[in-house]
Coordinates of C-alpha atoms and ligand atoms in Angstrom, one line a residue:
M280 CA 19.2 7.7 -21.1
N281 CA 15.6 6.7 -21.0
T282 CA 13.4 7.9 -23.9
N283 CA 10.0 6.7 -23.0
S284 CA 7.0 9.0 -23.1
A285 CA 7.0 9.9 -19.4
T286 CA 10.5 11.4 -19.6
G287 CA 10.4 14.8 -18.0
I288 CA 7.2 14.1 -16.1
K289 CA 8.4 15.1 -12.6
W290 CA 6.4 16.3 -9.7
D291 CA 6.4 19.9 -8.5
L292 CA 6.8 19.9 -4.7
S293 CA 6.8 23.7 -4.4
D294 CA 3.4 23.5 -2.6
L295 CA 5.3 22.0 0.3
Y296 CA 8.7 23.6 0.2
G297 CA 11.0 25.4 -2.4
A298 CA 14.0 23.2 -2.1
H299 CA 15.7 20.7 0.3
D300 CA 17.6 23.6 1.9
D301 CA 14.6 25.9 2.1
P302 CA 15.0 27.8 5.4
S303 CA 11.3 27.4 6.1
I304 CA 11.8 23.7 6.7
E305 CA 13.9 24.5 9.7
A306 CA 11.4 27.2 10.7
T307 CA 8.6 24.7 10.6
L308 CA 10.5 22.3 12.8
K309 CA 11.4 25.0 15.3
D310 CA 7.8 26.2 15.4
C311 CA 6.5 22.7 15.9
H312 CA 9.0 22.2 18.7
A313 CA 8.0 25.4 20.4
R314 CA 4.3 24.6 20.1
A315 CA 4.8 21.1 21.4
E316 CA 6.7 22.4 24.5
K317 CA 3.9 24.9 25.1
F318 CA 1.3 22.2 24.6
A319 CA 3.0 20.0 27.2
G320 CA 3.3 22.8 29.7
Q321 CA -0.4 23.7 29.3
F322 CA -2.1 20.4 29.0
R323 CA -0.1 17.8 30.9
P324 CA -1.3 19.0 34.3
L325 CA -4.9 19.3 33.1
L326 CA -4.9 15.9 31.6
R327 CA -3.5 14.2 34.7
N328 CA -6.6 15.0 36.7
P329 CA -10.1 13.7 35.8
K330 CA -11.5 16.8 37.5
T331 CA -9.7 19.3 35.2
L332 CA -10.1 17.2 32.0
T333 CA -13.3 18.6 30.6
A334 CA -14.6 18.3 27.1
T335 CA -13.6 21.9 26.4
V336 CA -10.0 21.2 27.5
A337 CA -10.0 18.1 25.3
V338 CA -11.2 19.9 22.2
Q339 CA -8.6 22.7 22.8
A340 CA -5.8 20.1 23.1
L341 CA -7.0 18.2 20.0
K342 CA -7.1 21.3 17.9
E343 CA -3.6 22.3 18.9
L344 CA -2.4 18.8 18.2
E345 CA -3.9 18.9 14.7
I346 CA -1.9 22.0 14.0
I347 CA 1.3 20.4 15.1
Y348 CA 0.7 17.1 13.2
E349 CA -0.4 19.0 10.1
A350 CA 2.9 20.9 10.1
L351 CA 4.9 17.7 10.8
G352 CA 3.1 16.0 8.0
R353 CA 4.2 18.8 5.6
V354 CA 7.9 18.5 6.5
G355 CA 7.8 14.7 6.8
S356 CA 6.1 14.3 3.4
Y357 CA 8.5 16.7 1.7
A358 CA 11.5 15.0 3.1
G359 CA 10.1 11.6 2.2
L360 CA 9.1 12.6 -1.3
V361 CA 12.4 14.3 -2.4
Y362 CA 14.2 11.2 -1.0
A363 CA 12.0 8.8 -2.9
G364 CA 12.7 10.9 -6.1
D365 CA 16.4 10.4 -5.7
T366 CA 17.5 8.0 -3.0
A367 CA 21.1 8.3 -4.0
K368 CA 21.5 12.0 -3.3
P369 CA 23.3 12.6 0.1
E370 CA 21.5 15.9 0.7
Y371 CA 18.1 14.1 0.5
Q372 CA 19.3 11.3 2.7
D373 CA 20.5 13.8 5.2
L374 CA 17.2 15.8 5.1
E375 CA 15.1 12.6 5.5
Q376 CA 17.1 11.5 8.5
R377 CA 17.2 15.0 10.1
V378 CA 13.4 15.4 9.7
E379 CA 12.8 11.9 11.0
Q380 CA 14.9 12.6 14.1
R381 CA 13.4 16.0 14.8
S382 CA 9.8 14.8 14.3
T383 CA 10.4 12.0 16.7
E384 CA 11.6 14.5 19.3
I385 CA 8.5 16.7 18.8
R386 CA 6.1 13.7 18.8
N387 CA 7.7 12.6 22.0
L388 CA 6.9 15.9 23.6
V389 CA 3.2 15.5 22.9
L390 CA 3.0 11.7 23.3
F391 CA 1.7 12.1 26.8
F392 CA -1.7 13.2 25.4
E393 CA -2.5 9.7 24.0
L394 CA -1.0 8.0 27.0
E395 CA -2.9 10.0 29.6
W396 CA -6.1 9.5 27.7
L397 CA -5.6 5.8 27.8
K398 CA -5.0 5.8 31.6
F399 CA -8.6 7.0 32.4
D400 CA -11.1 4.3 33.4
D401 CA -13.8 3.6 30.8
E402 CA -16.4 5.3 32.9
I403 CA -14.6 8.6 32.9
A404 CA -13.5 8.3 29.2
N405 CA -17.1 7.5 28.1
R406 CA -18.5 10.4 30.1
I407 CA -16.1 12.8 28.3
M408 CA -16.7 11.4 24.9
A409 CA -20.5 11.7 25.4
D410 CA -20.2 15.5 25.3
P411 CA -21.5 16.8 22.0
L412 CA -18.4 19.1 21.7
L413 CA -16.3 15.9 21.1
T414 CA -18.6 14.3 18.6
P415 CA -16.2 15.0 15.7
Y416 CA -13.3 13.4 17.6
N417 CA -15.3 10.4 18.9
H418 CA -14.0 7.9 16.5
Y419 CA -10.4 8.9 17.0
L420 CA -10.7 9.0 20.8
A421 CA -12.5 5.6 20.9
S422 CA -10.0 4.1 18.5
L423 CA -7.1 5.2 20.7
R424 CA -8.5 3.4 23.6
R425 CA -8.4 0.0 21.8
Y426 CA -4.6 0.3 22.2
R427 CA -5.0 0.6 26.0
P428 CA -4.0 -3.0 26.7
H429 CA -1.0 -2.7 24.4
T430 CA 0.5 0.6 25.5
L431 CA 3.6 0.9 27.7
T432 CA 4.6 3.5 30.1
E433 CA 5.6 6.9 28.8
P434 CA 9.4 6.5 29.4
E435 CA 9.2 3.1 27.8
E436 CA 7.4 4.4 24.8
K437 CA 9.9 7.2 24.4
I438 CA 12.8 4.9 24.5
L439 CA 11.3 2.6 21.9
N440 CA 10.6 5.5 19.6
E441 CA 14.1 6.9 19.9
R442 CA 15.8 3.6 19.5
D443 CA 13.7 2.8 16.4
N444 CA 15.6 5.4 14.3
T445 CA 18.9 3.4 14.7
G446 CA 17.0 0.1 15.0
R447 CA 14.1 -0.9 12.8
N448 CA 13.9 2.3 10.8
A449 CA 17.6 2.0 10.0
F450 CA 17.1 -1.6 8.7
G451 CA 14.3 -0.3 6.6
R452 CA 16.5 2.4 5.1
L453 CA 19.2 -0.2 4.5
F454 CA 16.7 -2.3 2.6
S455 CA 15.6 0.7 0.5
E456 CA 19.2 1.6 -0.3
V457 CA 20.1 -1.9 -1.3
T458 CA 17.1 -2.5 -3.5
S459 CA 17.0 0.8 -5.2
S460 CA 20.7 0.6 -6.1
L461 CA 20.4 -2.9 -7.5
A462 CA 21.8 -3.0 -11.0
F463 CA 21.2 -6.1 -13.2
A464 CA 23.5 -6.7 -16.1
L465 CA 21.6 -8.2 -19.0
E466 CA 22.7 -9.2 -22.4
R467 CA 20.3 -8.4 -25.1
N468 CA 20.8 -8.2 -28.9
D469 CA 24.6 -8.6 -28.4
K470 CA 24.5 -5.5 -26.1
K471 CA 25.2 -5.4 -22.4
E472 CA 22.6 -3.3 -20.5
E473 CA 22.3 -2.3 -16.9
L474 CA 18.8 -2.4 -15.6
N475 CA 17.3 -1.4 -12.3
L476 CA 14.7 -3.5 -10.4
S477 CA 11.6 -2.1 -12.0
Q478 CA 13.1 -2.3 -15.5
I479 CA 14.0 -6.0 -15.1
L480 CA 10.7 -6.8 -13.6
S481 CA 9.0 -5.2 -16.5
L482 CA 10.8 -7.6 -18.9
L483 CA 8.8 -10.5 -17.3
H484 CA 6.0 -9.1 -19.4
D485 CA 7.9 -9.2 -22.7
P486 CA 6.6 -11.3 -25.6
D487 CA 10.0 -12.9 -26.2
R488 CA 10.0 -16.1 -24.1
A489 CA 13.8 -16.5 -24.1
L490 CA 14.2 -12.9 -22.9
R491 CA 11.6 -13.4 -20.2
Q492 CA 13.4 -16.5 -19.0
H493 CA 16.8 -14.8 -19.2
A494 CA 15.4 -11.7 -17.3
M495 CA 14.0 -13.9 -14.6
E496 CA 17.2 -15.8 -14.1
T497 CA 19.2 -12.6 -14.1
L498 CA 16.8 -11.1 -11.5
Y499 CA 17.1 -14.0 -9.1
Q500 CA 20.8 -14.4 -9.7
G501 CA 21.2 -10.7 -8.9
L502 CA 19.0 -10.9 -5.8
S503 CA 20.9 -13.9 -4.5
Q504 CA 24.1 -11.9 -4.5
H505 CA 22.6 -9.6 -1.9
G506 CA 20.8 -12.5 -0.2
Q507 CA 22.9 -12.4 2.9
V508 CA 22.1 -8.7 3.6
L509 CA 18.4 -9.0 2.6
T510 CA 18.0 -12.1 4.8
F511 CA 19.7 -10.4 7.7
V512 CA 17.5 -7.3 7.4
Y513 CA 14.3 -9.4 7.3
D514 CA 15.3 -11.7 10.0
T515 CA 16.2 -8.8 12.3
L516 CA 12.9 -7.0 11.6
I517 CA 10.8 -10.1 12.3
Q518 CA 12.7 -10.6 15.6
D519 CA 12.2 -6.9 16.4
N520 CA 8.4 -7.3 15.8
L521 CA 8.2 -10.5 17.9
T522 CA 10.0 -8.7 20.8
V523 CA 7.8 -5.6 20.6
D524 CA 4.7 -7.8 20.3
R525 CA 5.7 -9.6 23.5
L526 CA 6.3 -6.3 25.3
R527 CA 3.0 -4.9 24.0
R528 CA 1.1 -8.1 24.8
Y529 CA -0.2 -8.8 21.3
A530 CA -1.5 -12.3 21.0
N531 CA 0.0 -13.1 17.6
P532 CA 2.0 -11.4 14.8
M533 CA -1.1 -10.3 12.9
A534 CA -2.9 -8.9 15.9
Q535 CA -1.4 -5.4 15.7
R536 CA -2.2 -5.1 12.0
H537 CA -5.8 -6.2 12.6
L538 CA -6.1 -3.5 15.3
S539 CA -4.8 -0.8 13.1
N540 CA -7.0 -2.0 10.2
E541 CA -10.0 -1.9 12.6
I542 CA -10.9 -5.4 11.6
D543 CA -11.3 -8.6 13.6
S544 CA -9.2 -11.7 12.9
E545 CA -12.3 -13.7 12.1
A546 CA -13.2 -11.6 9.0
V547 CA -9.7 -12.0 7.8
R548 CA -9.6 -15.7 8.4
I549 CA -12.9 -16.2 6.5
M550 CA -11.6 -14.0 3.6
M551 CA -8.3 -15.9 3.3
A552 CA -10.0 -19.3 3.5
V553 CA -12.5 -18.4 0.8
T554 CA -9.5 -17.2 -1.3
E555 CA -7.7 -20.5 -0.9
E556 CA -10.8 -22.4 -1.7
N557 CA -10.7 -20.6 -5.1
Y558 CA -7.1 -21.4 -6.1
G559 CA -8.6 -23.8 -8.6
L560 CA -9.8 -20.8 -10.5
A561 CA -6.2 -19.8 -11.0
H562 CA -5.2 -23.3 -12.1
D563 CA -7.9 -23.2 -14.8
Y564 CA -6.6 -19.9 -16.0
F565 CA -2.9 -21.0 -16.1
R566 CA -3.9 -24.1 -18.1
L567 CA -5.9 -21.9 -20.5
K568 CA -2.9 -19.6 -20.9
A569 CA -0.6 -22.6 -21.6
T570 CA -3.0 -23.7 -24.4
V571 CA -3.1 -20.2 -25.8
L572 CA 0.7 -20.0 -25.7
E573 CA 0.9 -23.5 -27.2
L574 CA 2.9 -24.8 -24.3
P575 CA 2.4 -28.2 -22.5
R576 CA 2.6 -26.4 -19.1
L577 CA 3.2 -22.8 -18.0
A578 CA 6.6 -21.9 -16.5
L579 CA 6.8 -19.1 -14.0
H580 CA 8.4 -16.8 -16.5
D581 CA 5.3 -17.3 -18.8
Q582 CA 3.0 -16.1 -16.1
Y583 CA 2.9 -12.5 -17.4
A584 CA 3.6 -13.3 -21.0
P585 CA 1.3 -11.1 -23.2
V586 CA -1.5 -12.9 -25.0
G587 CA -3.7 -11.5 -27.8
K588 CA -2.7 -8.2 -29.3
E589 CA -1.1 -5.7 -27.1
V590 CA -1.9 -2.0 -27.2
R591 CA 1.7 -0.9 -27.1
P592 CA 3.4 1.4 -26.8
F593 CA 0.8 3.1 -24.6
R594 CA 2.0 6.7 -24.2
Y595 CA 1.7 8.7 -21.0
D596 CA -0.5 11.3 -22.6
Q597 CA -2.8 8.5 -23.9
A598 CA -3.0 7.0 -20.4
Q599 CA -4.0 10.4 -19.1
Q600 CA -6.8 10.7 -21.7
V601 CA -8.2 7.2 -21.1
I602 CA -8.2 7.6 -17.3
L603 CA -9.9 11.0 -17.5
D604 CA -12.6 9.7 -19.9
A605 CA -13.2 6.6 -17.7
F606 CA -13.5 8.7 -14.6
A607 CA -15.8 11.2 -16.3
A608 CA -18.2 8.4 -17.3
F609 CA -18.5 7.5 -13.7
D610 CA -18.8 11.0 -12.3
P611 CA -17.7 14.5 -13.4
T612 CA -16.2 15.1 -9.9
F613 CA -13.8 12.2 -10.5
R614 CA -12.6 13.6 -13.8
Q615 CA -12.2 17.1 -12.4
I616 CA -10.0 16.0 -9.4
A617 CA -7.9 13.6 -11.5
A618 CA -7.3 16.3 -14.1
E619 CA -5.7 18.5 -11.5
F620 CA -3.1 15.9 -10.7
F621 CA -1.9 16.0 -14.3
A622 CA -2.2 19.7 -14.8
K623 CA -0.5 20.7 -11.6
N624 CA 2.3 18.2 -11.7
W625 CA 1.4 16.2 -8.6
I626 CA 2.7 13.1 -10.4
D627 CA 6.3 11.9 -10.8
A628 CA 6.1 9.4 -13.6
E629 CA 9.5 9.2 -15.4
I630 CA 12.0 6.4 -14.8
R631 CA 15.4 7.5 -13.6
K632 CA 18.3 6.1 -11.7
G633 CA 18.2 6.4 -7.9
K634 CA 14.4 7.0 -7.9
R635 CA 12.4 4.7 -5.8
G636 CA 10.8 1.7 -7.7
G637 CA 7.1 0.8 -7.8
A638 CA 4.4 3.3 -7.2
F639 CA 2.7 5.1 -4.3
C640 CA 0.4 7.9 -3.5
A641 CA 1.2 10.1 -0.5
S642 CA -1.7 11.9 1.1
P643 CA -0.1 14.0 3.8
S644 CA -3.1 15.7 5.5
P645 CA -6.5 17.3 4.8
R646 CA -4.8 20.7 4.2
L647 CA -2.5 19.4 1.5
H648 CA -3.2 17.6 -1.7
P649 CA -1.8 14.1 -2.4
Y650 CA 1.3 13.3 -4.6
I651 CA 1.9 10.3 -6.8
L652 CA 5.1 8.5 -7.7
C653 CA 5.2 5.8 -10.4
N654 CA 7.7 4.5 -12.9
Y655 CA 5.8 4.8 -16.2
D656 CA 7.2 2.4 -18.9
D657 CA 4.8 2.9 -21.8
N658 CA 2.6 -0.2 -21.3
L659 CA -0.9 -1.0 -20.4
R660 CA 0.0 -2.3 -17.0
D661 CA 1.4 1.1 -16.1
V662 CA -1.8 2.8 -17.2
M663 CA -3.5 0.7 -14.6
T664 CA -0.9 1.7 -12.1
V665 CA -1.6 5.3 -12.7
A666 CA -5.3 4.7 -12.5
H667 CA -4.7 2.9 -9.2
E668 CA -2.7 5.7 -7.7
L669 CA -5.1 8.3 -8.9
G670 CA -7.9 6.3 -7.1
H671 CA -5.9 6.8 -3.9
G672 CA -5.5 10.5 -5.0
L673 CA -9.2 10.9 -5.4
H674 CA -9.8 9.4 -2.0
G675 CA -7.2 11.6 -0.5
C676 CA -8.8 14.7 -2.1
L677 CA -12.5 13.8 -1.3
S678 CA -11.8 13.0 2.3
R679 CA -10.1 16.4 2.8
K680 CA -13.6 17.3 4.2
Q681 CA -12.6 15.4 7.3
H682 CA -10.4 16.8 10.0
Y683 CA -6.9 15.5 10.6
F684 CA -7.7 12.7 12.9
N685 CA -10.5 11.3 10.7
Y686 CA -8.5 11.7 7.5
D687 CA -6.6 8.4 7.1
T688 CA -8.4 5.2 6.3
P689 CA -7.2 1.9 7.7
L690 CA -5.4 -0.2 5.2
T691 CA -8.4 -2.5 4.6
T692 CA -10.4 0.2 3.0
A693 CA -7.4 2.3 1.9
E694 CA -7.2 0.2 -1.3
T695 CA -10.9 0.5 -2.2
A696 CA -10.8 3.7 -4.2
S697 CA -7.6 2.7 -6.0
V698 CA -8.8 -0.7 -7.2
F699 CA -12.2 0.8 -8.1
G700 CA -10.4 3.3 -10.2
E701 CA -8.6 0.5 -12.0
M702 CA -12.0 -1.3 -12.7
L703 CA -13.4 1.9 -14.2
V704 CA -10.5 2.3 -16.6
F705 CA -10.5 -1.4 -17.5
D706 CA -14.1 -1.5 -18.4
H707 CA -13.8 1.7 -20.4
L708 CA -10.9 0.3 -22.4
L709 CA -12.6 -3.1 -23.0
A710 CA -15.9 -1.6 -24.2
R711 CA -14.1 0.4 -26.8
Q712 CA -12.3 -2.5 -28.5
T713 CA -13.7 -4.3 -31.4
D714 CA -10.7 -6.6 -32.2
P715 CA -11.1 -9.9 -30.3
Q716 CA -7.3 -10.2 -30.0
V717 CA -7.2 -6.9 -28.2
Q718 CA -10.1 -8.0 -26.0
I719 CA -8.2 -11.2 -25.1
A720 CA -5.1 -9.1 -24.2
L721 CA -7.2 -6.8 -22.0
L722 CA -9.1 -9.6 -20.2
A723 CA -6.0 -11.7 -19.6
G724 CA -4.3 -8.6 -18.3
K725 CA -7.2 -7.9 -15.9
I726 CA -7.4 -11.5 -14.7
E727 CA -3.7 -11.5 -14.0
D728 CA -4.0 -8.3 -12.2
I729 CA -6.7 -9.6 -10.0
F730 CA -4.7 -12.7 -9.4
A731 CA -1.7 -10.6 -8.4
T732 CA -3.8 -8.6 -6.0
V733 CA -5.9 -11.4 -4.6
F734 CA -4.1 -14.7 -4.9
R735 CA -0.6 -13.5 -4.8
Q736 CA -1.1 -11.2 -1.8
N737 CA -2.8 -14.1 0.0
V738 CA 0.3 -16.2 -0.7
L739 CA 2.5 -13.3 0.6
T740 CA 0.4 -13.1 3.8
R741 CA 0.7 -16.9 4.3
F742 CA 4.5 -16.6 3.7
E743 CA 4.8 -13.9 6.4
E744 CA 2.8 -16.1 8.8
L745 CA 5.2 -19.0 8.1
A746 CA 8.3 -16.8 8.5
F747 CA 7.1 -15.4 11.8
S748 CA 6.3 -18.8 13.2
A749 CA 9.6 -20.2 12.0
R750 CA 11.5 -17.3 13.6
K751 CA 10.0 -18.2 17.0
E752 CA 12.0 -21.4 16.7
K753 CA 15.3 -20.1 15.4
R754 CA 17.2 -17.5 13.3
L755 CA 16.1 -17.5 9.7
T756 CA 18.7 -18.4 7.0
P757 CA 18.4 -17.7 3.2
E758 CA 17.7 -21.4 2.8
A759 CA 14.9 -21.5 5.4
L760 CA 13.2 -18.4 4.0
G761 CA 13.5 -19.7 0.4
N762 CA 11.8 -23.0 1.5
L763 CA 8.9 -21.2 3.2
W764 CA 8.5 -19.0 0.1
L765 CA 8.3 -22.0 -2.2
E766 CA 5.9 -23.7 0.2
A767 CA 3.4 -20.8 0.2
N768 CA 3.7 -20.4 -3.5
G769 CA 3.4 -24.2 -4.2
N770 CA -0.2 -24.2 -2.8
Y771 CA -1.1 -21.5 -5.2
Y772 CA 0.6 -22.6 -8.4
G773 CA -0.1 -26.3 -7.8
D774 CA 0.8 -28.4 -10.7
A775 CA -0.3 -25.8 -13.2
V776 CA 2.9 -23.7 -13.1
D777 CA 6.6 -24.8 -13.0
M778 CA 8.6 -22.8 -10.4
P779 CA 12.3 -22.5 -11.1
E780 CA 14.9 -23.1 -8.3
G781 CA 15.9 -19.4 -8.3
Y782 CA 12.4 -18.4 -7.3
R783 CA 13.4 -19.1 -3.7
W784 CA 14.6 -15.4 -3.8
G785 CA 11.2 -14.2 -4.8
W786 CA 10.5 -12.8 -1.3
S787 CA 13.6 -10.8 -1.0
Y788 CA 12.8 -7.5 -2.7
I789 CA 9.2 -7.0 -1.5
P790 CA 9.1 -3.8 0.5
H791 CA 5.9 -4.5 2.4
F792 CA 7.6 -7.3 4.3
I793 CA 10.1 -4.7 5.6
H794 CA 8.1 -1.6 6.0
S795 CA 4.6 -2.8 7.0
R796 CA 4.2 -6.4 8.0
F797 CA 0.9 -8.1 7.1
Y798 CA 0.0 -5.2 4.9
C799 CA -0.7 -7.6 2.0
Y800 CA -4.0 -9.0 3.1
S801 CA -5.5 -5.6 2.8
Y802 CA -4.9 -5.8 -1.0
V803 CA -7.0 -9.0 -1.0
F804 CA -9.6 -7.3 1.1
G805 CA -9.7 -4.2 -1.1
Q806 CA -9.8 -6.1 -4.4
L807 CA -12.5 -8.6 -3.4
L808 CA -14.5 -5.8 -1.8
V809 CA -14.3 -3.7 -5.0
L810 CA -15.3 -6.6 -7.3
A811 CA -18.5 -6.8 -5.2
L812 CA -19.0 -3.1 -5.1
Y813 CA -18.4 -2.8 -8.8
R814 CA -21.0 -5.4 -9.4
M815 CA -23.4 -3.3 -7.4
Y816 CA -22.6 -0.2 -9.5
K817 CA -23.4 -2.2 -12.7
D818 CA -26.7 -3.4 -11.2
E819 CA -27.8 -0.2 -9.6
G820 CA -26.4 2.3 -12.1
K821 CA -26.2 6.0 -11.3
S822 CA -27.9 5.6 -7.9
F823 CA -24.8 3.8 -6.7
V824 CA -22.6 6.8 -7.4
P825 CA -23.6 9.1 -4.4
K826 CA -23.3 6.2 -2.0
Y827 CA -19.8 5.5 -3.2
L828 CA -18.8 9.2 -3.1
A829 CA -20.1 9.4 0.5
L830 CA -17.9 6.4 1.3
L831 CA -14.8 8.1 0.0
E832 CA -15.7 11.4 1.6
A833 CA -16.1 9.7 5.0
G834 CA -12.3 9.0 5.0
G835 CA -11.5 7.3 8.2
S836 CA -14.3 8.7 10.3
A837 CA -15.7 5.3 11.3
S838 CA -14.6 1.6 11.2
P839 CA -14.7 -0.1 7.8
D840 CA -17.5 -2.3 9.0
A841 CA -19.6 0.8 9.9
L842 CA -18.6 2.7 6.7
L843 CA -19.6 -0.3 4.5
Q844 CA -22.9 -1.0 6.2
P845 CA -24.9 1.6 4.2
L846 CA -23.7 -0.1 1.1
G847 CA -25.1 -3.5 2.3
V848 CA -21.8 -5.3 2.8
N849 CA -21.2 -8.0 5.5
I850 CA -17.5 -8.9 5.8
H851 CA -18.2 -11.9 8.1
D852 CA -20.2 -13.7 5.5
P853 CA -18.3 -16.2 3.2
L854 CA -21.0 -15.7 0.6
F855 CA -20.0 -12.0 0.4
W856 CA -16.3 -12.9 -0.4
R857 CA -17.4 -15.7 -2.8
K858 CA -19.4 -13.0 -4.8
G859 CA -16.0 -11.4 -5.6
F860 CA -14.8 -14.7 -7.1
E861 CA -18.0 -15.1 -9.1
E862 CA -17.0 -11.9 -10.9
V863 CA -13.6 -13.4 -11.6
R864 CA -15.2 -16.5 -13.0
T865 CA -17.3 -14.3 -15.3
L866 CA -14.1 -12.7 -16.7
L867 CA -12.5 -16.1 -17.2
T868 CA -15.5 -17.5 -19.0
K869 CA -15.5 -14.5 -21.3
L870 CA -11.9 -15.2 -22.0
Q871 CA -12.4 -18.9 -22.6
W872 CA -15.1 -18.1 -25.1
L873 CA -13.0 -15.6 -27.0
T874 CA -9.9 -17.9 -27.2
A875 CA -12.0 -20.8 -28.3
A876 CA -13.6 -18.9 -31.2
P877 CA -12.1 -19.8 -34.6
Ligands
ZN948 ZN1 -2.6 1.1 -3.5

C-alpha cells in the first residue's frame, strides 16, 4: 500500500461517461454509426463530381464530420482513460478493444471524404478553398492535400486500417501490457520489495549511491528478462513502418513524422546538428557534477543523483500551490484554468498497481476539457511533471476556441505550452530560495531536465534512425539493438560518464518508440523553442503575454512556422537554435559559481 501524499487523487471521468458499462457508450457508438452511414449516402455522390462539390456542400459535410469525430473522441478518450487507469482490469481491456474496433468501422464509413478530396486536381481544390465560406477550414483542407502523394486507394486504406487492430495496434498493446505489469524485486534494508517501472526509475534519483546502483542493475536485469518479447515487438513495428512507408511512397522513415509535424526535414536537420554541436556543454556539466559528488568520474547511475539540499518530501498539495502561484504571476487566466483541473478532479495522480506509468495529458476535443494522468511520488521532479502536463492542459483549454479540425497542434508545437509551464514554475521556485544549497539543487535539477529533454531526446532520435536503417539490412536482435543504443548514447556521454553493460537494455521500455516513432525530436524542438521564447518574455515583460496567449489560443489553425512568425522566430536559422543553448550555458555558469563559493 502506497502512502504518499497523492494517494486518493483520482480523476473523475463522469463528464465523459458514468461507468465502463454505461449504456450511453453503446448509444454513442450506434448513433455515430447511423450518422456515418447517412453521411456516406448523402455526400459520397456529391463529392465524386466536381460540379456538385460546392463550398456549401463542403461546409455541410465538414460540420457533420465534426459531430461524428467529437462523439468518437468522447468514447475513445473514455475507453483510453479508464484503461490507462487500470490496464490489468479485463473489463477495461475489453472496452478499449471494443471501442477501437467500432471506431475503426465508423471511421471507415466516412473515410471517403478525405480520399475524394485528395482526388481533385489542384485547380479545382484551390477554387473551392478560395470560397470565404471555407476560410475556417482552409488550413485543414490544405493540410490534407499534402498527403495526396502518400494516400492509397479507398479499399487499400480500409484493409490497412482494419488489419492494424490485429497488427501494429496489437503489438502496441502487448508492449503496454508487458511494461505495465513489470515487477522488480529489490532488496532494501533487509526487506524484499516489489516495485513497478516508475517506482524503480524513481530510485535512480535517490541520494544513496549504492541503492541507485542496485536499482539500475535491477532495472536492466528485469528488462533483459523480457528482452526477447520487447525486441520482437520493436523489430516487428519497425518492419511494419518500413513496409507501409514503401507502400505510401515516403522517402525515408522520418518523412511521415515531418509531414504530420508540418515541418521540413531541413529545419530538423539544423536543429539536431546544433544540438550535437553542444554536447560539450553536457560534458562540462557531468564533470562539474562529479566534482560536487567528489567522484573521479560520473557513472550512469550518478546522473540523476541529487546535489545540494533537496526540497523533499514535496507534497501534492504544495505542488498545487506552487504551480498556481507561478501561473498567476504570469497571467491570471493561467491560474484560473489550472485551478479548475485540481478542483474538478481532472487529474489522476496517485501511484497504484496496474495504472499506466509516466504522465500524459489527453485533450479529446474542443467540446471537452483535457484530463491528466501522472504518478506523483512526492518529489520536485514530479512537481515539474504536473506543471508540464498542466501546460498541455492550458493549451487544450485555451484552444477550445478553435473548431475540431483546428484544435490539435502538430507535435513540434504541442510541447511548447508544457515546457513553458515548467519554466514558469522553476523560476518561481528558484527566486523564492535563499539557501544556496537549495538553489544548487534546483539549478542542477533544471539543467538535468533540459538535458533529458534536449540531449537525451536527440540521442533517442538518432537511435531510431540507426535502428530503422539497420532493419533495412536484416532482422534486429537484442544484441544489435543494444549496440545501436550504446552507440547513440556514447556520442552524448563521451568520456564524461561511464555506461554500464546492462544499459544496452535502456531502449526497451520507451513507449514513444512503439506508439509514435520519431516523436522524440519534437521534445528537442519544444524545449529549445521555449528557452528562446522564455528569454523573450524576460526581456519584453508583460507585453509578451498577449502574444503568447494568442499562440496557444490559435491551437493548430496554421503551421508552426506561420504561428511562430508573429513572435519573431525563424526555425531555419542555426543562430535561433543556438540562442536556446546560450540560456543553458547561463544556468550552468550560475551553478558553477554557486558550487565554487566557499
Ligand atoms: Zn508533454
